[in-house]
Amino acid sequence: MASKTKKTTKADALQQLEKIEDQFQTLQILNEEGEIVNEAAMPDLTNEQLQELMTRMVYTRILDQRSISLNRQGRLGFYAPTAGQEASQLASQFALEKEDFILPGYRDVPQLIWHGLPLAQAFLFSRGHFKGNQMPEGVNVISPQIIIGAQYIQAAGVALGMKKRGAKSVAITYTGDGGASQGDFYEGINFAGAYKAPAIFIVQNNRFAISTPVEKQSAAKTIAQKAVAAGIPGIQVDGMDPLAVYAAVSEARERAVNGEGPTLIETLTYRYGPHTMAGDDPTRYRSSDLDNEWEKKDPLVRFRKFLEKKDLWNEEKENEVIEKAKEDIKEAIKIADETAKQKVTDLMSIMYEEMPPHLQEQYEIYKEKESK
Amino acid sequence: MAQMTMIQAITDAMRNELRNDPNVLVFGEDVGLNGGVFRATEGLQAEFGEERVFDTPLAESGIGGLAIGLGLQGFRPVMEIQFFGFVYEVMDAVAGQMARMRYRSGGRYHSPVTIRSPFGGGVHTPELHADSLEGLVAQQPGLKVVIPSTPYDAKGLLISAIRDNDPVVFLEHMKLYRSFRQEVPEEEYMIPIGKADVKREGTDMSIITYGAMVHESLKAAEELEKEGHSVEVVDLRTIMPFDIETIIASVEKTGRVIVVQEAQRQAGMASQIVAEINERAILSLEAPVLRVTAPDTVFAFSQAESVWLPNYKDVIEAAKKVLTF
Ligand SMILES: Cc1ncc(C[n+]2csc(CCOP(=O)(O)OP(=O)(O)O)c2C)c(N)n1
């Protein structure tokens, strides 16, 4: 008898896992052909909003291309390419309100820009100038996190703070499929769940953490299902579909501001470019077949098709956006070039509220050094 | 003999040890197929298979804990922390656990782990990549800390580190990875941990240093030579436990000393070395011992790193003060 009971228990555990995993289906609203395949989930967006979202995606694609070439010319520093991830990044930010707070990873500069970060500062960040991290008053973001996962647990804190203050806003944070392996990821979703804090946790699953494929990160079939262990809602969405991303984030936001706690959202996406511009070679770990397969899912292509059918988009509009982006970039680079060079004494002055005596002494030495 | 860069010498040492001992395992983020972000493990997975050279999920604390566990099972883990600025993520595994394994088990268990990690300024990385955090690990009883400055030293020291039965933190300065080549024997050889190397002999002054600062110090010594000063440069190679005997012998010979480190001034290795000199050789000193270090801020945002990092000019400036005292 005992052995029979034991056997059933074992089988149950396996069944439970399979049951849970089967429940995590990918939400898609707009397919690769630009057709609505899930009318019921269609978010409530005006024509102007649809056009604005497309504008942002086109603009950001140009910004990515220009950033890559500026980096190659030595006019930008650290840069993590974003092409392929526009729907995931921009449609999620599009569902936010100005008072919502973004805690980004290093690849999430576009969300910051659309949340109010001036482009020139994004360039200064890339160049390794502290002014690039100095977010303007009223822009509710913190500079991109370099330590993978750290932003996740901080988001739980920002969200809990909002809750304590009775604010009707959310904290939203981003990491990648690799980031979902960090302890901070689990702690972040667990804390936010325990406090029912208004947080939105996005995992942009672009299939690779530098060279490491997502299959090697975890035995779990989806990242979304990790929400189950934290006792919070989790959903996997087609991250190349701006409407699905928007719908999932809007719903999560609504739940959060209604006091129903956090949500984990996994967006299935792809980065077309290298990991960063610092010597990564994707041909070492990705096949061109896989690249092609994902480029067919391109978010701009499908959204363009969708909008063109509704007569909301055309080549002329697209070209206008492209020209505007190029002009803005030129202007922003100029501002970045004209920004006073960063000094070691500047860095000393931002170490503490009040400079301690030993640093004061060093300050005088470097002031002298840097005046030469 | 072959001409090797430091990174090639490091790969060569790991290849040697993977061949030499079936218990050696190499793992970390992107070290497998990709050969590491600096290609330090290039070709090793192809040669030894995924059982022995493998990618981990992205979690430094996981990597450290895994190394401790594998060590308990008789393996000899060589774990990589992709950049040493990420050591904070794994500090408990490193300082709270593996450093104390022998001690807390009364000698029953040990952690024969080698932690390889790139660090060091001058290559314009984002935050928390370039920081000199050797002081943090040097402060942990139970750990050994090695920082090579040449390809030849890197190979011999890494082989010793891997064979060591206690945990060794092996820090690789990014700027030195490909900055020059050197003759490196293809066959195996060991350089003992804890032994300094006099990289340049001199009689008027000693510079005690390690890592990339060895090269800034050598350059300074050459400049000073032109002005008639004979300067000795001692490369510690191991900063914990460091070679007090060689330091004191040099101090007794020259009577004038500066200590050069890339790390910030506060609570660093240089202070530790100065304290030892004061306690053991103060009567041989003709001048106070000076330190050349970075200032006490967080590692500079990259645009300011060339001024922030100590260089040969700073070394010369300090040297002149000591020489003319
Ligand atoms: C704590 C920490 N470990 C390692 C790294 C080095 N690193 C930078 S990006 C990266 C891969 C991240 O992959 P993923 O989370 O999937 O995001 P993606 O880059 O694909 O957007 C690694 C390992 C880091 N920045 N921080």
mmCIF file with all atom_site columns, N, CA and C and ligand atoms in Angstrom, chain A residues 85 106-107 146-149 175-180 182 204 206 208-210 217 271 275-276, chain B residues 29-30 58 60 82-83 86 89 129, ligand 1:
data_model
loop_
_atom_site.group_PDB
_atom_site.id
_atom_site.type_symbol
_atom_site.label_atom_id
_atom_site.label_alt_id
_atom_site.label_comp_id
_atom_site.label_asym_id
_atom_site.label_entity_id
_atom_site.label_seq_id
_atom_site.pdbx_PDB_ins_code
_atom_site.Cartn_x
_atom_site.Cartn_y
_atom_site.Cartn_z
_atom_site.occupancy
_atom_site.B_iso_or_equiv
_atom_site.pdbx_formal_charge
_atom_site.auth_seq_id
_atom_site.auth_comp_id
_atom_site.auth_asym_id
_atom_site.auth_atom_id
_atom_site.pdbx_PDB_model_num
ATOM   1   N N   . GLN A 1 85  ? 13.205 44.567 -30.854 1.00 0.00 ? 85  GLN A N   1
ATOM   2   C CA  . GLN A 1 85  ? 12.510 44.604 -29.566 1.00 0.00 ? 85  GLN A CA  1
ATOM   3   C C   . GLN A 1 85  ? 11.574 45.812 -29.437 1.00 0.00 ? 85  GLN A C   1
ATOM   4   N N   . TYR A 1 106 ? 20.142 47.776 -19.200 1.00 0.00 ? 106 TYR A N   1
ATOM   5   C CA  . TYR A 1 106 ? 21.004 48.562 -20.117 1.00 0.00 ? 106 TYR A CA  1
ATOM   6   C C   . TYR A 1 106 ? 20.446 48.651 -21.541 1.00 0.00 ? 106 TYR A C   1
ATOM   7   N N   . ARG A 1 107 ? 19.569 47.729 -21.950 1.00 0.00 ? 107 ARG A N   1
ATOM   8   C CA  . ARG A 1 107 ? 19.064 47.766 -23.321 1.00 0.00 ? 107 ARG A CA  1
ATOM   9   C C   . ARG A 1 107 ? 17.791 48.631 -23.422 1.00 0.00 ? 107 ARG A C   1
ATOM   10  N N   . ILE A 1 146 ? 23.156 48.172 -14.759 1.00 0.00 ? 146 ILE A N   1
ATOM   11  C CA  . ILE A 1 146 ? 24.198 47.348 -15.379 1.00 0.00 ? 146 ILE A CA  1
ATOM   12  C C   . ILE A 1 146 ? 24.243 45.976 -14.707 1.00 0.00 ? 146 ILE A C   1
ATOM   13  N N   . ILE A 1 147 ? 23.950 45.949 -13.408 1.00 0.00 ? 147 ILE A N   1
ATOM   14  C CA  . ILE A 1 147 ? 23.972 44.680 -12.676 1.00 0.00 ? 147 ILE A CA  1
ATOM   15  C C   . ILE A 1 147 ? 22.659 43.954 -12.932 1.00 0.00 ? 147 ILE A C   1
ATOM   16  N N   . ILE A 1 148 ? 22.741 42.878 -13.647 1.00 0.00 ? 148 ILE A N   1
ATOM   17  C CA  . ILE A 1 148 ? 21.535 42.198 -14.106 1.00 0.00 ? 148 ILE A CA  1
ATOM   18  C C   . ILE A 1 148 ? 20.697 41.709 -12.933 1.00 0.00 ? 148 ILE A C   1
ATOM   19  N N   . GLY A 1 149 ? 19.448 42.160 -12.921 1.00 0.00 ? 149 GLY A N   1
ATOM   20  C CA  . GLY A 1 149 ? 18.519 41.717 -11.884 1.00 0.00 ? 149 GLY A CA  1
ATOM   21  C C   . GLY A 1 149 ? 18.322 42.719 -10.763 1.00 0.00 ? 149 GLY A C   1
ATOM   22  N N   . THR A 1 175 ? 13.892 43.103 -17.514 1.00 0.00 ? 175 THR A N   1
ATOM   23  C CA  . THR A 1 175 ? 15.156 42.361 -17.613 1.00 0.00 ? 175 THR A CA  1
ATOM   24  C C   . THR A 1 175 ? 15.035 41.428 -18.809 1.00 0.00 ? 175 THR A C   1
ATOM   25  N N   . GLY A 1 176 ? 16.058 40.613 -19.037 1.00 0.00 ? 176 GLY A N   1
ATOM   26  C CA  . GLY A 1 176 ? 16.030 39.678 -20.154 1.00 0.00 ? 176 GLY A CA  1
ATOM   27  C C   . GLY A 1 176 ? 15.806 38.258 -19.669 1.00 0.00 ? 176 GLY A C   1
ATOM   28  N N   . ASP A 1 177 ? 15.815 37.318 -20.603 1.00 0.00 ? 177 ASP A N   1
ATOM   29  C CA  . ASP A 1 177 ? 15.654 35.906 -20.246 1.00 0.00 ? 177 ASP A CA  1
ATOM   30  C C   . ASP A 1 177 ? 16.789 35.461 -19.334 1.00 0.00 ? 177 ASP A C   1
ATOM   31  N N   . GLY A 1 178 ? 17.978 35.999 -19.572 1.00 0.00 ? 178 GLY A N   1
ATOM   32  C CA  . GLY A 1 178 ? 19.097 35.676 -18.679 1.00 0.00 ? 178 GLY A CA  1
ATOM   33  C C   . GLY A 1 178 ? 18.833 36.224 -17.288 1.00 0.00 ? 178 GLY A C   1
ATOM   34  N N   . GLY A 1 179 ? 18.349 37.458 -17.245 1.00 0.00 ? 179 GLY A N   1
ATOM   35  C CA  . GLY A 1 179 ? 18.089 38.124 -15.967 1.00 0.00 ? 179 GLY A CA  1
ATOM   36  C C   . GLY A 1 179 ? 17.124 37.356 -15.086 1.00 0.00 ? 179 GLY A C   1
ATOM   37  N N   . ALA A 1 180 ? 16.242 36.578 -15.736 1.00 0.00 ? 180 ALA A N   1
ATOM   38  C CA  . ALA A 1 180 ? 15.253 35.816 -14.969 1.00 0.00 ? 180 ALA A CA  1
ATOM   39  C C   . ALA A 1 180 ? 15.897 34.655 -14.199 1.00 0.00 ? 180 ALA A C   1
ATOM   40  N N   . GLN A 1 182 ? 18.518 35.294 -12.179 1.00 0.00 ? 182 GLN A N   1
ATOM   41  C CA  . GLN A 1 182 ? 19.146 35.899 -11.004 1.00 0.00 ? 182 GLN A CA  1
ATOM   42  C C   . GLN A 1 182 ? 18.271 35.750 -9.761  1.00 0.00 ? 182 GLN A C   1
ATOM   43  N N   . GLN A 1 204 ? 11.970 40.490 -21.139 1.00 0.00 ? 204 GLN A N   1
ATOM   44  C CA  . GLN A 1 204 ? 12.046 40.480 -22.594 1.00 0.00 ? 204 GLN A CA  1
ATOM   45  C C   . GLN A 1 204 ? 12.880 39.266 -22.990 1.00 0.00 ? 204 GLN A C   1
ATOM   46  N N   . ASN A 1 206 ? 14.497 37.502 -25.403 1.00 0.00 ? 206 ASN A N   1
ATOM   47  C CA  . ASN A 1 206 ? 14.982 37.572 -26.800 1.00 0.00 ? 206 ASN A CA  1
ATOM   48  C C   . ASN A 1 206 ? 15.839 36.339 -27.135 1.00 0.00 ? 206 ASN A C   1
ATOM   49  N N   . PHE A 1 208 ? 18.413 34.879 -26.116 1.00 0.00 ? 208 PHE A N   1
ATOM   50  C CA  . PHE A 1 208 ? 19.837 34.734 -25.809 1.00 0.00 ? 208 PHE A CA  1
ATOM   51  C C   . PHE A 1 208 ? 20.271 35.731 -24.743 1.00 0.00 ? 208 PHE A C   1
ATOM   52  N N   . ALA A 1 209 ? 21.061 35.259 -23.822 1.00 0.00 ? 209 ALA A N   1
ATOM   53  C CA  . ALA A 1 209 ? 21.740 36.126 -22.863 1.00 0.00 ? 209 ALA A CA  1
ATOM   54  C C   . ALA A 1 209 ? 23.198 36.130 -23.321 1.00 0.00 ? 209 ALA A C   1
ATOM   55  N N   . ILE A 1 210 ? 23.607 37.184 -23.955 1.00 0.00 ? 210 ILE A N   1
ATOM   56  C CA  . ILE A 1 210 ? 24.838 37.192 -24.763 1.00 0.00 ? 210 ILE A CA  1
ATOM   57  C C   . ILE A 1 210 ? 24.775 35.957 -25.659 1.00 0.00 ? 210 ILE A C   1
ATOM   58  N N   . GLN A 1 217 ? 18.991 28.360 -19.540 1.00 0.00 ? 217 GLN A N   1
ATOM   59  C CA  . GLN A 1 217 ? 18.807 29.158 -18.324 1.00 0.00 ? 217 GLN A CA  1
ATOM   60  C C   . GLN A 1 217 ? 17.988 28.418 -17.276 1.00 0.00 ? 217 GLN A C   1
ATOM   61  N N   . ARG A 1 271 ? 16.638 40.026 -30.486 1.00 0.00 ? 271 ARG A N   1
ATOM   62  C CA  . ARG A 1 271 ? 17.462 41.183 -30.856 1.00 0.00 ? 271 ARG A CA  1
ATOM   63  C C   . ARG A 1 271 ? 18.173 40.844 -32.147 1.00 0.00 ? 271 ARG A C   1
ATOM   64  N N   . HIS A 1 275 ? 24.937 41.588 -29.085 1.00 0.00 ? 275 HIS A N   1
ATOM   65  C CA  . HIS A 1 275 ? 24.561 41.858 -27.698 1.00 0.00 ? 275 HIS A CA  1
ATOM   66  C C   . HIS A 1 275 ? 24.847 43.319 -27.322 1.00 0.00 ? 275 HIS A C   1
ATOM   67  N N   . THR A 1 276 ? 26.098 43.731 -27.507 1.00 0.00 ? 276 THR A N   1
ATOM   68  C CA  . THR A 1 276 ? 26.457 45.150 -27.391 1.00 0.00 ? 276 THR A CA  1
ATOM   69  C C   . THR A 1 276 ? 27.446 45.418 -28.518 1.00 0.00 ? 276 THR A C   1
ATOM   70  N N   . GLU B 2 29  ? 29.354 32.187 -17.147 1.00 0.00 ? 29  GLU B N   1
ATOM   71  C CA  . GLU B 2 29  ? 28.450 32.726 -18.164 1.00 0.00 ? 29  GLU B CA  1
ATOM   72  C C   . GLU B 2 29  ? 29.183 32.850 -19.502 1.00 0.00 ? 29  GLU B C   1
ATOM   73  N N   . ASP B 2 30  ? 28.642 32.219 -20.521 1.00 0.00 ? 30  ASP B N   1
ATOM   74  C CA  . ASP B 2 30  ? 29.162 32.326 -21.897 1.00 0.00 ? 30  ASP B CA  1
ATOM   75  C C   . ASP B 2 30  ? 30.557 31.728 -22.108 1.00 0.00 ? 30  ASP B C   1
ATOM   76  N N   . LEU B 2 58  ? 22.419 32.597 -15.801 1.00 0.00 ? 58  LEU B N   1
ATOM   77  C CA  . LEU B 2 58  ? 22.988 33.907 -15.451 1.00 0.00 ? 58  LEU B CA  1
ATOM   78  C C   . LEU B 2 58  ? 22.733 34.224 -13.973 1.00 0.00 ? 58  LEU B C   1
ATOM   79  N N   . GLU B 2 60  ? 25.491 34.890 -10.611 1.00 0.00 ? 60  GLU B N   1
ATOM   80  C CA  . GLU B 2 60  ? 26.821 34.733 -10.012 1.00 0.00 ? 60  GLU B CA  1
ATOM   81  C C   . GLU B 2 60  ? 26.756 33.977 -8.693  1.00 0.00 ? 60  GLU B C   1
ATOM   82  N N   . GLN B 2 82  ? 32.143 36.958 -14.916 1.00 0.00 ? 82  GLN B N   1
ATOM   83  C CA  . GLN B 2 82  ? 32.385 37.600 -16.219 1.00 0.00 ? 82  GLN B CA  1
ATOM   84  C C   . GLN B 2 82  ? 33.142 38.932 -16.112 1.00 0.00 ? 82  GLN B C   1
ATOM   85  N N   . PHE B 2 83  ? 32.818 39.724 -15.087 1.00 0.00 ? 83  PHE B N   1
ATOM   86  C CA  . PHE B 2 83  ? 33.592 40.931 -14.751 1.00 0.00 ? 83  PHE B CA  1
ATOM   87  C C   . PHE B 2 83  ? 33.611 41.006 -13.235 1.00 0.00 ? 83  PHE B C   1
ATOM   88  N N   . PHE B 2 86  ? 30.996 42.233 -10.674 1.00 0.00 ? 86  PHE B N   1
ATOM   89  C CA  . PHE B 2 86  ? 29.805 41.442 -10.329 1.00 0.00 ? 86  PHE B CA  1
ATOM   90  C C   . PHE B 2 86  ? 30.050 40.558 -9.107  1.00 0.00 ? 86  PHE B C   1
ATOM   91  N N   . GLU B 2 89  ? 27.592 40.181 -6.248  1.00 0.00 ? 89  GLU B N   1
ATOM   92  C CA  . GLU B 2 89  ? 26.478 39.242 -6.394  1.00 0.00 ? 89  GLU B CA  1
ATOM   93  C C   . GLU B 2 89  ? 26.795 37.885 -5.763  1.00 0.00 ? 89  GLU B C   1
ATOM   94  N N   . HIS B 2 129 ? 32.365 47.200 -14.070 1.00 0.00 ? 129 HIS B N   1
ATOM   95  C CA  . HIS B 2 129 ? 33.126 46.228 -14.849 1.00 0.00 ? 129 HIS B CA  1
ATOM   96  C C   . HIS B 2 129 ? 34.623 46.341 -14.527 1.00 0.00 ? 129 HIS B C   1
HETATM 97  C C1  . LIG C 3 .   ? 25.190 40.620 -12.492 1.00 0.00 ? 1   LIG C C1  1
HETATM 98  C C2  . LIG C 3 .   ? 25.657 40.622 -13.861 1.00 0.00 ? 1   LIG C C2  1
HETATM 99  N N1  . LIG C 3 .   ? 26.178 39.500 -14.390 1.00 0.00 ? 1   LIG C N1  1
HETATM 100 C C3  . LIG C 3 .   ? 26.633 39.461 -15.652 1.00 0.00 ? 1   LIG C C3  1
HETATM 101 C C4  . LIG C 3 .   ? 26.589 40.581 -16.429 1.00 0.00 ? 1   LIG C C4  1
HETATM 102 C C5  . LIG C 3 .   ? 27.175 40.551 -17.829 1.00 0.00 ? 1   LIG C C5  1
HETATM 103 N N2  . LIG C 3 .   ? 26.136 40.524 -18.818 1.00 0.00 ? 1   LIG C N2  1
HETATM 104 C C6  . LIG C 3 .   ? 25.708 41.662 -19.391 1.00 0.00 ? 1   LIG C C6  1
HETATM 105 S S1  . LIG C 3 .   ? 24.413 41.388 -20.356 1.00 0.00 ? 1   LIG C S1  1
HETATM 106 C C7  . LIG C 3 .   ? 24.420 39.718 -20.067 1.00 0.00 ? 1   LIG C C7  1
HETATM 107 C C8  . LIG C 3 .   ? 23.377 38.870 -20.674 1.00 0.00 ? 1   LIG C C8  1
HETATM 108 C C9  . LIG C 3 .   ? 22.009 39.332 -20.330 1.00 0.00 ? 1   LIG C C9  1
HETATM 109 O O1  . LIG C 3 .   ? 21.056 38.619 -21.020 1.00 0.00 ? 1   LIG C O1  1
HETATM 110 P P1  . LIG C 3 .   ? 19.514 38.852 -20.831 1.00 0.00 ? 1   LIG C P1  1
HETATM 111 O O2  . LIG C 3 .   ? 19.197 39.043 -19.393 1.00 0.00 ? 1   LIG C O2  1
HETATM 112 O O3  . LIG C 3 .   ? 18.813 37.777 -21.534 1.00 0.00 ? 1   LIG C O3  1
HETATM 113 O O4  . LIG C 3 .   ? 19.233 40.261 -21.535 1.00 0.00 ? 1   LIG C O4  1
HETATM 114 P P2  . LIG C 3 .   ? 19.560 40.735 -23.016 1.00 0.00 ? 1   LIG C P2  1
HETATM 115 O O5  . LIG C 3 .   ? 20.967 41.243 -23.026 1.00 0.00 ? 1   LIG C O5  1
HETATM 116 O O6  . LIG C 3 .   ? 19.337 39.608 -23.929 1.00 0.00 ? 1   LIG C O6  1
HETATM 117 O O7  . LIG C 3 .   ? 18.639 41.877 -23.264 1.00 0.00 ? 1   LIG C O7  1
HETATM 118 C C10 . LIG C 3 .   ? 25.453 39.395 -19.210 1.00 0.00 ? 1   LIG C C10 1
HETATM 119 C C11 . LIG C 3 .   ? 25.772 38.048 -18.772 1.00 0.00 ? 1   LIG C C11 1
HETATM 120 C C12 . LIG C 3 .   ? 26.055 41.766 -15.846 1.00 0.00 ? 1   LIG C C12 1
HETATM 121 N N3  . LIG C 3 .   ? 25.971 42.911 -16.529 1.00 0.00 ? 1   LIG C N3  1
HETATM 122 N N4  . LIG C 3 .   ? 25.585 41.751 -14.587 1.00 0.00 ? 1   LIG C N4  1
#
